[in-house]
PDB file of C-alpha atoms and ligand atoms in Angstrom:
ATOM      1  CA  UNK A   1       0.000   0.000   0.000  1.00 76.00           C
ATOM      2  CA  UNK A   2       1.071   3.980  -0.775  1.00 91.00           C
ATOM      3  CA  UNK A   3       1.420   5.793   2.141  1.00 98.00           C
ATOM      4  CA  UNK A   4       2.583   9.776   1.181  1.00 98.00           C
ATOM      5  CA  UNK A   5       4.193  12.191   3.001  1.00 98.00           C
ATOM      6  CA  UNK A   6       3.599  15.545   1.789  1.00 98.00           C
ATOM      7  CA  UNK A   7       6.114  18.662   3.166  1.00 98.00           C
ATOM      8  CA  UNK A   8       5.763  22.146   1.771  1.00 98.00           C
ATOM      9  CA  UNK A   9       7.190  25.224   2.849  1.00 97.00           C
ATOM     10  CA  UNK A  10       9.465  28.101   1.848  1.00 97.00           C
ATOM     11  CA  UNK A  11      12.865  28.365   0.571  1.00 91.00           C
ATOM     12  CA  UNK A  12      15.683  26.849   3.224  1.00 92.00           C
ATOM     13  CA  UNK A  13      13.290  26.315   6.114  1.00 95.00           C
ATOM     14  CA  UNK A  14      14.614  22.893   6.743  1.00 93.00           C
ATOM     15  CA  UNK A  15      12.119  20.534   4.294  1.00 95.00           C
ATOM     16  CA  UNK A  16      14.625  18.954   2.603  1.00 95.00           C
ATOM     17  CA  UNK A  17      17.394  17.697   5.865  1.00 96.00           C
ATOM     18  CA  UNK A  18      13.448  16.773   7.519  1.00 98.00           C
ATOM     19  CA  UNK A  19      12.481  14.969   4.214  1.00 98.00           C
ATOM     20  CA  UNK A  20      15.799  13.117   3.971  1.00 98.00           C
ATOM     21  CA  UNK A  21      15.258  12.354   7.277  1.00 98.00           C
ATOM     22  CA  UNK A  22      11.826  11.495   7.886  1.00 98.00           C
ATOM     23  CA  UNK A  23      12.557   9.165   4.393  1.00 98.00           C
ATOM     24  CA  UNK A  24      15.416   7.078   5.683  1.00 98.00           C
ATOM     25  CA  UNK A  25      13.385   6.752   9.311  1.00 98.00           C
ATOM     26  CA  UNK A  26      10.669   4.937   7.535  1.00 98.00           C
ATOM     27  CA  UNK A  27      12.008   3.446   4.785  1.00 98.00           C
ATOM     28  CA  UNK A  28      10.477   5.531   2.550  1.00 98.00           C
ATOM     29  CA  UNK A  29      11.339   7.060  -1.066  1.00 98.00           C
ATOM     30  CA  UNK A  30      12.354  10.693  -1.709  1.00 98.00           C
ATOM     31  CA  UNK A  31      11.735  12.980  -3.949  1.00 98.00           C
ATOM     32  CA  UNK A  32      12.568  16.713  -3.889  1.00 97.00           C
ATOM     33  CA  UNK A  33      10.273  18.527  -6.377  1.00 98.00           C
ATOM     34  CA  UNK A  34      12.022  21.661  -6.545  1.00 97.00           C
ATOM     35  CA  UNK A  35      14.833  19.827  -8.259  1.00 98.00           C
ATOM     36  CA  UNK A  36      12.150  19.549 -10.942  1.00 98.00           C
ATOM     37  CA  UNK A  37      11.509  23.075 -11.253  1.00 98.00           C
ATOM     38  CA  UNK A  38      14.969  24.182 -11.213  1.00 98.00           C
ATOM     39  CA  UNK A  39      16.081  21.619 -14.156  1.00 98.00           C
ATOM     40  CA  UNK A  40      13.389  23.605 -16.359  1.00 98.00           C
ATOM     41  CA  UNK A  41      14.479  26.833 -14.985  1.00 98.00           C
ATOM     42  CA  UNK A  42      18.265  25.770 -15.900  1.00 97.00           C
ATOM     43  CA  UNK A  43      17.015  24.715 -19.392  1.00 97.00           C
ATOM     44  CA  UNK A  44      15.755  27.873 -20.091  1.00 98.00           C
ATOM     45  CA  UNK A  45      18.887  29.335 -18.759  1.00 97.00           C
ATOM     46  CA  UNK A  46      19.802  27.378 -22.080  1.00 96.00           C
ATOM     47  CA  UNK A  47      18.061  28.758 -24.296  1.00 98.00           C
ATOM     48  CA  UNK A  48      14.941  26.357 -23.814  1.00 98.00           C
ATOM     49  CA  UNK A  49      11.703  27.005 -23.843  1.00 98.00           C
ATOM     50  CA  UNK A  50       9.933  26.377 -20.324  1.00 98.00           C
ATOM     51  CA  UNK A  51       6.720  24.169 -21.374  1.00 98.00           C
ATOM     52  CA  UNK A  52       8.736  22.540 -23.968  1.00 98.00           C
ATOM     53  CA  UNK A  53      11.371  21.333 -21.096  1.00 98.00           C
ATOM     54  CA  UNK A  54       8.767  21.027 -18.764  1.00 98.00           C
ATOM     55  CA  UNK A  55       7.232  18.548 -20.960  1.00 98.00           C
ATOM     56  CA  UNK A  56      10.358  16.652 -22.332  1.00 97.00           C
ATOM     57  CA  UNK A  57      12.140  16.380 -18.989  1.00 97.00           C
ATOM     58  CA  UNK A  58      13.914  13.472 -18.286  1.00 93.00           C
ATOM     59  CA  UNK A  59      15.674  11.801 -15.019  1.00 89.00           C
ATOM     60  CA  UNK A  60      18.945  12.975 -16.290  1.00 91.00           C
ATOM     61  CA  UNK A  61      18.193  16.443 -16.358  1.00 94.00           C
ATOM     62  CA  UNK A  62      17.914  16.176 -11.967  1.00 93.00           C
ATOM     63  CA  UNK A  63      21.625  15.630 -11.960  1.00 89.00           C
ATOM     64  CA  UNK A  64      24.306  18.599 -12.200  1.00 86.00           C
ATOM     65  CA  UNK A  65      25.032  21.964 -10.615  1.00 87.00           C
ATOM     66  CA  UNK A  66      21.112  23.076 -10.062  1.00 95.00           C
ATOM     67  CA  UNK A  67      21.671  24.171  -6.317  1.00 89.00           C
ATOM     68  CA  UNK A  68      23.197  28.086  -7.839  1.00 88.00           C
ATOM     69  CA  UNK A  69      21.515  30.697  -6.509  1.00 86.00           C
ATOM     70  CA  UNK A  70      20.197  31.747 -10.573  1.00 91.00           C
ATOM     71  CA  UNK A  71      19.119  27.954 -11.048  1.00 96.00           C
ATOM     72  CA  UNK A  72      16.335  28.587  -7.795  1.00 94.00           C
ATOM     73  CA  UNK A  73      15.495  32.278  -9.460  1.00 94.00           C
ATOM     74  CA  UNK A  74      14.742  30.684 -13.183  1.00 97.00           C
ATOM     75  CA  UNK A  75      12.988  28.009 -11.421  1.00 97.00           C
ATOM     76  CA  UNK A  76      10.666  29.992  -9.445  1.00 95.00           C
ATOM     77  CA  UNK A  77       9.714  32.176 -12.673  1.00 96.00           C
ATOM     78  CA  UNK A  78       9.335  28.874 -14.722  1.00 98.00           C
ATOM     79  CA  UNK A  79       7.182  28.041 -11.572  1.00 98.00           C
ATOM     80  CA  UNK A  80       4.339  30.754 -12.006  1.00 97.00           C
ATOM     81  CA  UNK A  81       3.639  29.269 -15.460  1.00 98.00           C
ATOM     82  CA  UNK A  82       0.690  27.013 -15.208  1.00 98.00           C
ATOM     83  CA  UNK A  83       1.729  24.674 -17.643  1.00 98.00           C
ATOM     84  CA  UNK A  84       5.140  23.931 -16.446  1.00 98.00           C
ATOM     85  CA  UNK A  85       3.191  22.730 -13.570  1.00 98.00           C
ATOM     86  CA  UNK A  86       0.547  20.897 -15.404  1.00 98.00           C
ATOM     87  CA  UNK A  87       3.451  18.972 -17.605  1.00 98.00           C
ATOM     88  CA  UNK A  88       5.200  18.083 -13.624  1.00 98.00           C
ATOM     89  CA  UNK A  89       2.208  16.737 -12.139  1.00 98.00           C
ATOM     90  CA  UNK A  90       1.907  13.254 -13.714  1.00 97.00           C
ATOM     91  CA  UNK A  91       5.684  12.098 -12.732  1.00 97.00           C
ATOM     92  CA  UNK A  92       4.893  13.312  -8.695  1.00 98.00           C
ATOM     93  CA  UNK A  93       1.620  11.640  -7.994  1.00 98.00           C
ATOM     94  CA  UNK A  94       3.064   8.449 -10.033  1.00 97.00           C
ATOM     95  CA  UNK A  95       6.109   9.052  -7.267  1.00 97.00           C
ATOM     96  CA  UNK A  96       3.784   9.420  -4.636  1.00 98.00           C
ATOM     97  CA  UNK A  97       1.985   6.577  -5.033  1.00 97.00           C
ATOM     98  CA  UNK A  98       4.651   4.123  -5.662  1.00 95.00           C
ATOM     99  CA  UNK A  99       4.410   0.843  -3.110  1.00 94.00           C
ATOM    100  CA  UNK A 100       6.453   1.553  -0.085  1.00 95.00           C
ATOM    101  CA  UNK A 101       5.571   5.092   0.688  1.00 98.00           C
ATOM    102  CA  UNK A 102       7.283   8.341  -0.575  1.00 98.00           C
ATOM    103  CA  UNK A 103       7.911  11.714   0.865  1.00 98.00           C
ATOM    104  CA  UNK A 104       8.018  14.893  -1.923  1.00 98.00           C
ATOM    105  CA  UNK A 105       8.614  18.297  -0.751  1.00 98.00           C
ATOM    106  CA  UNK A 106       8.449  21.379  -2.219  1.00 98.00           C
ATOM    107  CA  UNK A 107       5.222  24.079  -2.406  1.00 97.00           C
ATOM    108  CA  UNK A 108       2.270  22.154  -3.191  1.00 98.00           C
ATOM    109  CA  UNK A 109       2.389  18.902  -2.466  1.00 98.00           C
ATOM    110  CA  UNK A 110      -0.014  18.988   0.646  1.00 98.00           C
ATOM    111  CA  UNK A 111      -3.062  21.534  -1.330  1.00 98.00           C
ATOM    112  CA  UNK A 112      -2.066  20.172  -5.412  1.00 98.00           C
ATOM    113  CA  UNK A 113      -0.032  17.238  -6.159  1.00 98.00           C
ATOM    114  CA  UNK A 114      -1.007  14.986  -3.176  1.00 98.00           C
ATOM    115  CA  UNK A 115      -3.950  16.307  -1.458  1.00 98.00           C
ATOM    116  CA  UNK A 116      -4.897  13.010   0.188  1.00 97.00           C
ATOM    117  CA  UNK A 117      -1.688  12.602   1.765  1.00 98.00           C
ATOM    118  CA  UNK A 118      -1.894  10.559   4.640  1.00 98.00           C
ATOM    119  CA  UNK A 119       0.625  12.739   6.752  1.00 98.00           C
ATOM    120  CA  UNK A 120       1.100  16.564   5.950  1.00 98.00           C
ATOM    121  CA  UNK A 121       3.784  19.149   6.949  1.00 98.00           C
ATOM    122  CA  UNK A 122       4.758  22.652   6.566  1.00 98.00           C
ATOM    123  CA  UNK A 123       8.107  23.447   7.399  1.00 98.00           C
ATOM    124  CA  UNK A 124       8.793  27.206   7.949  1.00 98.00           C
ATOM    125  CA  UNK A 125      10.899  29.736   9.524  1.00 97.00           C
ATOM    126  CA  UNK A 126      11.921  32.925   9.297  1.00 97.00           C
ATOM    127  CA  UNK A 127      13.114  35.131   6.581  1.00 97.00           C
ATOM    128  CA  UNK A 128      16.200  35.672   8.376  1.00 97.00           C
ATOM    129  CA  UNK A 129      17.248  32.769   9.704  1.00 97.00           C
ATOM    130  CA  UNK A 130      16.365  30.743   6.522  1.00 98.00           C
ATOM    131  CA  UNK A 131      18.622  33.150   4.442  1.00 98.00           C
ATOM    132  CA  UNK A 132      21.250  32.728   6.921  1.00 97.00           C
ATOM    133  CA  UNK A 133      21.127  28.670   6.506  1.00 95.00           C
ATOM    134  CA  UNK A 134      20.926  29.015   2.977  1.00 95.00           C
ATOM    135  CA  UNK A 135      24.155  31.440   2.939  1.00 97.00           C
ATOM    136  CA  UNK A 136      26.180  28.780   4.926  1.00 96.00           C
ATOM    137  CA  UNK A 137      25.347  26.380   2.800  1.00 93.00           C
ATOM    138  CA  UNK A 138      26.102  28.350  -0.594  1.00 94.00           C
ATOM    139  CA  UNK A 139      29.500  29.558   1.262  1.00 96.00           C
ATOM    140  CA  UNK A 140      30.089  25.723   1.906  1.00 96.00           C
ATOM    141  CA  UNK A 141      29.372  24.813  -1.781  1.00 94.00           C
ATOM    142  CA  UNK A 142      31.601  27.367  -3.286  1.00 94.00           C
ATOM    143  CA  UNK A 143      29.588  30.000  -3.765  1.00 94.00           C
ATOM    144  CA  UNK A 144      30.080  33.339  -4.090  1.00 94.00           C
ATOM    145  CA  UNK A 145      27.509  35.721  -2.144  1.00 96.00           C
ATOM    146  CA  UNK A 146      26.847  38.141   0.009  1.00 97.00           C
ATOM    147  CA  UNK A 147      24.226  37.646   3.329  1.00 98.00           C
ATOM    148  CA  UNK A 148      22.465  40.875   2.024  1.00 98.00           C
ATOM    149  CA  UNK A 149      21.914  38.976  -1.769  1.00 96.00           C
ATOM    150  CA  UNK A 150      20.921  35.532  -0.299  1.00 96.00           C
ATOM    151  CA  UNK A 151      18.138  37.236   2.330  1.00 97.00           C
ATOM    152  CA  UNK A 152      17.015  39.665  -0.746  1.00 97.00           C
ATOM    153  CA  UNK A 153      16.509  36.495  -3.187  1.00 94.00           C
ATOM    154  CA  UNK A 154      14.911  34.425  -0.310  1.00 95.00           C
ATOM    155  CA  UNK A 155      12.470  37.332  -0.212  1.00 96.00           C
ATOM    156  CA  UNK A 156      11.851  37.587  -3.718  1.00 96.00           C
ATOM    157  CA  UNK A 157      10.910  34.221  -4.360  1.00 94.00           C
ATOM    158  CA  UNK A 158       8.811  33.915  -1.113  1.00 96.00           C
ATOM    159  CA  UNK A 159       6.758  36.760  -2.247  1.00 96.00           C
ATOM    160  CA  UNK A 160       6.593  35.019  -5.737  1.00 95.00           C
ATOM    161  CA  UNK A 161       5.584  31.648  -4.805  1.00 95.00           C
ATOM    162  CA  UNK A 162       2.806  32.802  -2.058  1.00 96.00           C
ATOM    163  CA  UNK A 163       1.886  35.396  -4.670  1.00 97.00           C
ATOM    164  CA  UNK A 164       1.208  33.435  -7.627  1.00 97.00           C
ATOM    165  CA  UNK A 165      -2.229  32.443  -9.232  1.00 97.00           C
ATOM    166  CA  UNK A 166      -1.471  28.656  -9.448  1.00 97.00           C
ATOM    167  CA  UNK A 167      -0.643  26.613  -6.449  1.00 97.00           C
ATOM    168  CA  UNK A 168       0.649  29.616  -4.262  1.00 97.00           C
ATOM    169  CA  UNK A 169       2.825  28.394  -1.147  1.00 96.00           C
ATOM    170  CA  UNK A 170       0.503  27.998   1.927  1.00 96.00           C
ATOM    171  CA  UNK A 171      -0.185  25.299   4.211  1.00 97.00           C
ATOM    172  CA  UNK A 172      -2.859  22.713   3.482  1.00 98.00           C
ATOM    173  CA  UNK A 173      -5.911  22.913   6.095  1.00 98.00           C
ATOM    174  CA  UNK A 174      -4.757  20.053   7.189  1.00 97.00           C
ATOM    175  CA  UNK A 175      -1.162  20.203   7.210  1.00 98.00           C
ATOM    176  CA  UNK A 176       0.908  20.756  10.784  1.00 98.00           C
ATOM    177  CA  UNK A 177       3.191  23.517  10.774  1.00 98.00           C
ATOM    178  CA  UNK A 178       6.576  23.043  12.052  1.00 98.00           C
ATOM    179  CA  UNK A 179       8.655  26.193  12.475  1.00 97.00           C
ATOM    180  CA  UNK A 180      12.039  25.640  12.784  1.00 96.00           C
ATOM    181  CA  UNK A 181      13.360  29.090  13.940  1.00 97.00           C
ATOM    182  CA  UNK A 182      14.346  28.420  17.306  1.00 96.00           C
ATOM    183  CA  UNK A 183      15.006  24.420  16.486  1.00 96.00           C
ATOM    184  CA  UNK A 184      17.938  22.373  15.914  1.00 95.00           C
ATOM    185  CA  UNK A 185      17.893  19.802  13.404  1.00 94.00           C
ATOM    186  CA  UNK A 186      17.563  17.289  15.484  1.00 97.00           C
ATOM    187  CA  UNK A 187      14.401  18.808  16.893  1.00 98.00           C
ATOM    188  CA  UNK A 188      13.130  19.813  13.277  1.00 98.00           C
ATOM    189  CA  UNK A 189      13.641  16.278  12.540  1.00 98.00           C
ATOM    190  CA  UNK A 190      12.254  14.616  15.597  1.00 98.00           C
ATOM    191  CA  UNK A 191       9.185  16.551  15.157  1.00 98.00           C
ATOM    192  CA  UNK A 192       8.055  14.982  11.911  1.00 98.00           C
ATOM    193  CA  UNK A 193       8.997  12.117  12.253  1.00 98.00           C
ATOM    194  CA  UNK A 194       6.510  12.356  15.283  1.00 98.00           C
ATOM    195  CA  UNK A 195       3.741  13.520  13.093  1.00 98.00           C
ATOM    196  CA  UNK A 196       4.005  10.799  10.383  1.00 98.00           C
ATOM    197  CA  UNK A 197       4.816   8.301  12.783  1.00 98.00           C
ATOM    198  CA  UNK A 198       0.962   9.101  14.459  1.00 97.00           C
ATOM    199  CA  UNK A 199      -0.552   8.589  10.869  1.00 95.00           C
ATOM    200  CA  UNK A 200       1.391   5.307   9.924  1.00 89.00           C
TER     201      UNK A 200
HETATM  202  O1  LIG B   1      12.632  23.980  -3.147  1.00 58.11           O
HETATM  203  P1  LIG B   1      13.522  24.752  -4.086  1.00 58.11           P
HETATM  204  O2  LIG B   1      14.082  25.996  -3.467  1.00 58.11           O
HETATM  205  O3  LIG B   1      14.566  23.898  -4.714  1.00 58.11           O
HETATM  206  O4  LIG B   1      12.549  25.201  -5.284  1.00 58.11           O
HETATM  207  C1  LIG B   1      12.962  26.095  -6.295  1.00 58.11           C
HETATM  208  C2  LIG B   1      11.732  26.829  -6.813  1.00 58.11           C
HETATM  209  O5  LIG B   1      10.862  25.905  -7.484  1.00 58.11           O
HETATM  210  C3  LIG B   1      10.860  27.474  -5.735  1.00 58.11           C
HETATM  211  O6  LIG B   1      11.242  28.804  -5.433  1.00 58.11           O
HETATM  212  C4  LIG B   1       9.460  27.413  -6.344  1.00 58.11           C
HETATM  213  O7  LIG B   1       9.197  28.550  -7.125  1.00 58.11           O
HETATM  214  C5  LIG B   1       9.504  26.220  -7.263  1.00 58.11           C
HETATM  215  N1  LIG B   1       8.775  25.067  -6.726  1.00 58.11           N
HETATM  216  C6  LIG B   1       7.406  25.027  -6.882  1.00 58.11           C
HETATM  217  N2  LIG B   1       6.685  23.941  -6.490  1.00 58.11           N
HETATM  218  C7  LIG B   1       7.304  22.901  -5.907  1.00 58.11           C
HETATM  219  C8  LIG B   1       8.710  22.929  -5.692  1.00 58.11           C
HETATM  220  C9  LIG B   1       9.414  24.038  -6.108  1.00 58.11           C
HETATM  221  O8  LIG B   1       6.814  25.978  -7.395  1.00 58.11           O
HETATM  222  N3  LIG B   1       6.588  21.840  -5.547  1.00 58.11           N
END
């Protein structure tokens, strides 16, 4: 039997260490749908047009450099365009059903993509202290950028992924919010697996 896990939230709250997490703790498959959104968004970075990408995207395209901080802006404009999503849609619920339960994160997944998920999340924090995770990890990774440019791009696609017309970022009715401000991972972490593990 399928048994989903659906975790939304904004950019560097935390969803994707708790996916990872709440994945390996059950036994479950992964999937990270942003990755999705920022291959198309790198195509087009290409040259590509966004539907046509959207539509011909394959597993190889998940694989390479899309963690730059211009791969997550393209992706979040591809994002507004309601038939990038529409083209994405079939691959996720065919993930999220698969036998052996599946977690996907990303915006949606709770209110679009899976909204009879058996166990529902939103992982949030704030502004601030997601930008200053997310600079870490860019330092970390080689990148080069500045606190004030990775809390001013955090902003800009918050506003544009709450703001936009199809499947806006917001919590599902009946998702539980987990904000991760003042938490260490290990709390984040122990905190969903908590909430799936009262569903299972
Ligand atoms: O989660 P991540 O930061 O990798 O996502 C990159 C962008 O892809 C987001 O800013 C958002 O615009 C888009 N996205 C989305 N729906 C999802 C996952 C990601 O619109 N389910």
């Amino acid at each position: 039997m399928s048994f989903t896990v659906a975790i939304d939230g904004p950019a560097a709250a935390g969803k994707g260490t708790v996916s990872r997490a709440v994945a390996a703790h059950f036994g479950f498959a992964h999937l990270d749908t942003g990755l999705l959104y920022r291959a198309v968004g790198a195509k087009v970075m290409e040259g590509a047009d966004a539907v046509e990408a959207a539509q011909a995207l394959m597993a190889e395209d998940l694989e390479g450099d899309l963690r730059a901080p211009g791969v997550a802006q393209a992706a979040s404009r591809v994002a507004v365009d309601p038939q990038v999503r529409a083209a994405l849609v079939d691959f996720q619920r065919a993930f999220a059903a698969r036998a052996g339960g599946a977690v996907l994160d990303g915006r949606d997944i709770g209110t679009v993509i899976c909204p009879e998920a058996q166990a529902k999340l939103f992982v949030t924090a704030s502004a601030e202290v997601r930008a200053g995770r997310r600079y870490r990890e860019l330092c970390e990774a080689g990148h080069e950028v500045t606190p004030e440019a990775v809390l001013a791009d955090v902003k800009e696609r918050d506003a544009r992924d709450s703001e936009r017309a199809t499947a806006p970022l917001k919590p599902a009715g009946d998702a539980v919010v987990i904000d991760t401000s003042e938490m260490s991972i290990d709390e984040a972490v122990a905190a969903a697996i908590a909430v799936v593990a009262e569903k299972r």
